[in-house]
Amino acid sequence: MKIEKMGLLIILSGPSGSGKDTVLNELSKQDDDIKISISLTTRPKRDWEIDGVHYYFVAENYFLRKIECNQILEYAVYNGNYYGTPKSIIDQWLANGETVILKIEVQGAQKIREIYPDAVSIFLMPPSMKILKERLFKRESEKNDEIQRRLSIAIDEIKRATEYNYIVVNDLLDYAVSDIRAIIRAERQSSPRLEYLINEVIEND
Ligand code: 5GP
């Protein structure tokens, strides 16, 4: 029986302002073999965001229809808006043996672990609440009350960090990126993922 190369599913969570987008941007520059899932959301687009690049920005009835048609792998309501991971592309990437990263919040992470028990989860931790607050205010994406809501969600999220396989502190960006790359490198070489090599090596006598 031929054992296929397994894909690697990585969950990246972390409170708003923890730097997930910056880290992912840097990671994808450094590692061509990473596929980053683009979620659907009903949240309004920020000025700098591009539809189809950062998210697919959709209307709520469209999102709900996608759920009904079983085209959403997992979804969550965060701060009053829907966010969801498209299903078919993820299945396709994993079947092709790719490394796939989902940038999702804690409820979605929990659902993905139930569906894919082999998924590897990483929690991106801010160095402190003070720094998180500064980052959220500095990026000027949200109004004051929205930032306060995100900070209060952040505390609940941080309390759940031990549900994750790894915690990476995003103090200095380069270190956080290199820590995540190290985790991905090690996980790609875990023995169940390289089982397909056994026959290849033996057969190439
Ligand atoms: P933001 O509005 O800051 O872009 O995202 C809010 C939160 O939703 C972040 O924690 C982000 O990781 C999360 N998120 C983005 N896409 C998805 C998704 O497809 N599913 C889930 N469960 N969370 C998501």
Coordinates of C-alpha atoms and ligand atoms in Angstrom, one line a residue:
M1 CA 0.0 0.0 0.0
K2 CA 1.4 3.4 -1.0
I3 CA 1.4 5.8 1.9
E4 CA 0.8 9.4 0.7
K5 CA 2.7 12.4 1.9
M6 CA 0.6 14.0 4.7
G7 CA -0.3 17.7 4.7
L8 CA 0.4 19.7 7.8
L9 CA -2.4 21.9 9.3
I10 CA -1.2 24.7 11.5
I11 CA -3.6 26.8 13.6
L12 CA -2.4 30.3 14.5
S13 CA -4.4 32.1 17.1
G14 CA -3.6 35.2 19.2
P15 CA -5.5 38.2 20.4
S16 CA -6.2 41.1 18.1
G17 CA -3.0 43.1 17.9
S18 CA -0.8 40.2 18.7
G19 CA 0.8 40.6 15.2
K20 CA -0.6 37.5 13.4
D21 CA -0.8 39.2 10.0
T22 CA 2.7 40.7 10.3
V23 CA 4.1 37.3 11.3
L24 CA 2.3 35.5 8.5
N25 CA 3.4 38.1 6.0
E26 CA 7.0 37.5 7.0
L27 CA 6.6 33.7 7.1
S28 CA 5.2 33.6 3.6
K29 CA 8.1 35.6 2.3
Q30 CA 10.6 33.2 3.9
D31 CA 8.8 29.9 3.2
D32 CA 7.3 29.4 -0.3
D33 CA 5.8 26.1 0.8
I34 CA 3.2 27.6 3.1
K35 CA -0.4 28.1 2.1
I36 CA -2.3 30.6 4.1
S37 CA -6.1 30.2 4.1
I38 CA -8.2 33.3 3.3
S39 CA -11.3 33.4 5.4
L40 CA -14.7 34.8 4.7
T41 CA -15.9 37.5 7.0
T42 CA -19.0 39.7 7.4
R43 CA -16.9 42.4 9.2
P44 CA -16.5 45.7 7.3
K45 CA -13.2 46.0 5.3
R46 CA -10.5 48.2 6.8
D47 CA -9.1 50.8 4.4
W48 CA -5.9 49.0 3.7
E49 CA -7.4 45.6 3.3
I50 CA -7.9 44.0 -0.1
D51 CA -10.9 41.8 -0.8
G52 CA -9.6 38.3 -1.7
V53 CA -6.2 38.9 -0.2
H54 CA -6.9 39.6 3.5
Y55 CA -10.4 38.2 3.6
Y56 CA -13.3 37.6 1.3
F57 CA -15.7 40.3 2.6
V58 CA -19.2 39.0 2.2
A59 CA -22.8 39.8 3.3
E60 CA -24.3 37.9 6.2
N61 CA -26.9 36.1 4.0
Y62 CA -24.1 34.9 1.7
F63 CA -22.1 33.7 4.7
L64 CA -25.1 31.8 6.1
R65 CA -25.8 30.2 2.7
K66 CA -22.2 29.0 2.6
I67 CA -22.7 27.3 6.0
E68 CA -26.0 25.7 4.9
C69 CA -24.2 24.3 1.8
N70 CA -21.5 22.8 4.0
Q71 CA -18.8 24.9 2.3
I72 CA -17.4 26.3 5.6
L73 CA -15.1 24.1 7.6
E74 CA -15.5 26.1 10.8
Y75 CA -16.8 29.5 11.7
A76 CA -17.2 31.7 14.8
V77 CA -18.8 34.9 15.7
Y78 CA -16.2 37.4 17.0
N79 CA -17.3 40.8 18.2
G80 CA -20.6 40.5 16.4
N81 CA -19.2 39.4 13.0
Y82 CA -19.0 36.0 11.3
Y83 CA -15.6 34.6 10.3
G84 CA -15.2 31.3 8.6
T85 CA -12.7 29.0 6.9
P86 CA -13.6 27.8 3.4
K87 CA -13.6 24.0 3.2
S88 CA -12.8 22.8 -0.2
I89 CA -9.4 24.6 -0.7
I90 CA -8.2 23.4 2.7
D91 CA -9.1 19.7 1.9
Q92 CA -7.4 20.1 -1.5
W93 CA -4.2 21.6 -0.1
L94 CA -4.0 19.0 2.7
A95 CA -4.5 16.1 0.2
N96 CA -1.6 17.6 -1.8
G97 CA 0.6 17.3 1.2
E98 CA 0.9 21.1 1.7
T99 CA 1.6 23.1 4.9
V100 CA -1.6 25.1 5.5
I101 CA -2.0 27.9 8.1
L102 CA -5.3 28.9 9.5
K103 CA -5.4 32.3 11.2
I104 CA -8.4 31.8 13.5
E105 CA -9.6 32.7 16.9
V106 CA -10.0 30.3 19.9
Q107 CA -13.5 28.9 19.2
G108 CA -12.5 28.1 15.6
A109 CA -9.3 26.5 16.8
Q110 CA -11.2 24.2 19.1
K111 CA -13.5 23.1 16.2
I112 CA -10.5 22.5 13.9
R113 CA -8.8 20.3 16.6
E114 CA -12.0 18.2 16.7
I115 CA -12.1 17.8 12.9
Y116 CA -8.3 17.4 12.5
P117 CA -6.7 16.0 15.7
D118 CA -3.3 16.1 14.0
A119 CA -3.5 19.9 13.5
V120 CA -0.6 21.7 15.3
S121 CA -1.7 24.8 17.1
I122 CA 0.3 27.9 18.0
F123 CA -0.8 30.7 20.2
L124 CA 0.9 34.1 19.5
M125 CA 1.2 35.8 22.8
P126 CA 1.7 39.6 23.2
P127 CA 4.5 40.4 25.7
S128 CA 2.0 42.3 27.9
M129 CA -1.5 43.8 27.9
K130 CA 0.2 47.2 27.9
I131 CA 2.0 46.5 24.6
L132 CA -1.1 44.9 23.1
K133 CA -3.1 48.0 23.9
E134 CA -0.4 50.3 22.4
R135 CA -0.3 48.2 19.2
L136 CA -4.1 48.3 18.8
F137 CA -4.2 52.1 19.3
K138 CA -1.2 52.6 17.0
R139 CA -2.7 50.8 14.0
E140 CA -5.7 53.1 14.0
S141 CA -7.9 50.4 12.5
E142 CA -10.6 50.5 15.1
K143 CA -12.4 53.2 17.1
N144 CA -11.9 53.4 20.9
D145 CA -14.9 51.4 22.0
E146 CA -14.1 48.6 19.4
I147 CA -10.5 48.5 20.8
Q148 CA -11.8 48.1 24.4
R149 CA -14.0 45.2 23.2
R150 CA -11.1 43.6 21.5
L151 CA -9.0 44.0 24.7
S152 CA -11.6 42.4 26.8
I153 CA -11.9 39.4 24.3
A154 CA -8.0 39.2 24.4
I155 CA -8.0 38.4 28.1
D156 CA -10.4 35.5 27.6
E157 CA -8.3 34.3 24.7
I158 CA -5.0 34.5 26.6
K159 CA -6.5 32.5 29.4
R160 CA -6.9 29.6 26.9
A161 CA -3.4 29.7 25.6
T162 CA -2.5 26.3 27.2
E163 CA -5.0 24.6 24.9
Y164 CA -2.4 25.1 22.2
N165 CA 0.6 22.9 21.4
Y166 CA 2.9 25.9 21.4
I167 CA 3.0 29.5 22.7
V168 CA 5.2 32.0 20.9
V169 CA 5.7 35.4 22.4
N170 CA 5.7 38.1 19.8
D171 CA 8.0 40.7 21.3
L172 CA 10.6 41.0 18.5
L173 CA 9.1 40.0 15.2
D174 CA 12.2 38.2 13.8
Y175 CA 12.4 36.0 16.9
A176 CA 8.7 35.1 16.7
V177 CA 8.9 34.3 13.0
S178 CA 12.0 32.2 13.5
D179 CA 10.3 30.3 16.4
I180 CA 7.3 29.6 14.2
R181 CA 9.5 28.4 11.4
A182 CA 11.3 26.1 13.8
I183 CA 8.0 24.6 14.9
I184 CA 6.9 24.1 11.3
R185 CA 10.3 22.5 10.4
A186 CA 10.2 20.1 13.3
E187 CA 6.5 19.2 12.7
R188 CA 7.2 18.5 9.0
Q189 CA 9.8 16.0 10.2
S190 CA 7.6 14.2 12.7
S191 CA 7.7 10.5 12.0
P192 CA 4.0 9.9 11.1
R193 CA 4.3 12.7 8.5
L194 CA 7.4 11.0 7.0
E195 CA 6.0 7.5 7.0
Y196 CA 5.7 7.7 3.2
L197 CA 9.5 7.9 3.0
I198 CA 10.0 4.4 4.3
N199 CA 8.7 2.6 1.2
E200 CA 10.3 5.2 -1.1
V201 CA 13.7 4.6 0.5
I202 CA 13.4 0.8 0.4
E203 CA 12.1 0.7 -3.1
N204 CA 14.9 2.9 -4.5
D205 CA 17.4 0.2 -3.8
Ligands
5GP1 P1 -9.9 40.7 12.6 O1 -11.3 41.4 12.7 O2 -9.0 41.4 13.6 O3 -9.4 40.5 11.3 O4 -10.2 39.2 13.2 C1 -10.8 39.0 14.4 C2 -10.5 37.5 14.9 O5 -11.1 36.6 14.0 C3 -9.0 37.2 14.8 O6 -8.7 36.5 16.0 C4 -8.8 36.3 13.6 O7 -7.8 35.4 13.8 C5 -10.1 35.6 13.7 N1 -10.5 34.9 12.4 C6 -10.1 35.3 11.1 N2 -10.6 34.5 10.2 C7 -11.2 33.5 10.9 C8 -11.9 32.3 10.6 O8 -12.0 31.9 9.4 N3 -12.4 31.5 11.6 C9 -12.3 31.9 12.9 N4 -12.8 31.1 13.8 N5 -11.7 33.0 13.3 C10 -11.1 33.8 12.3

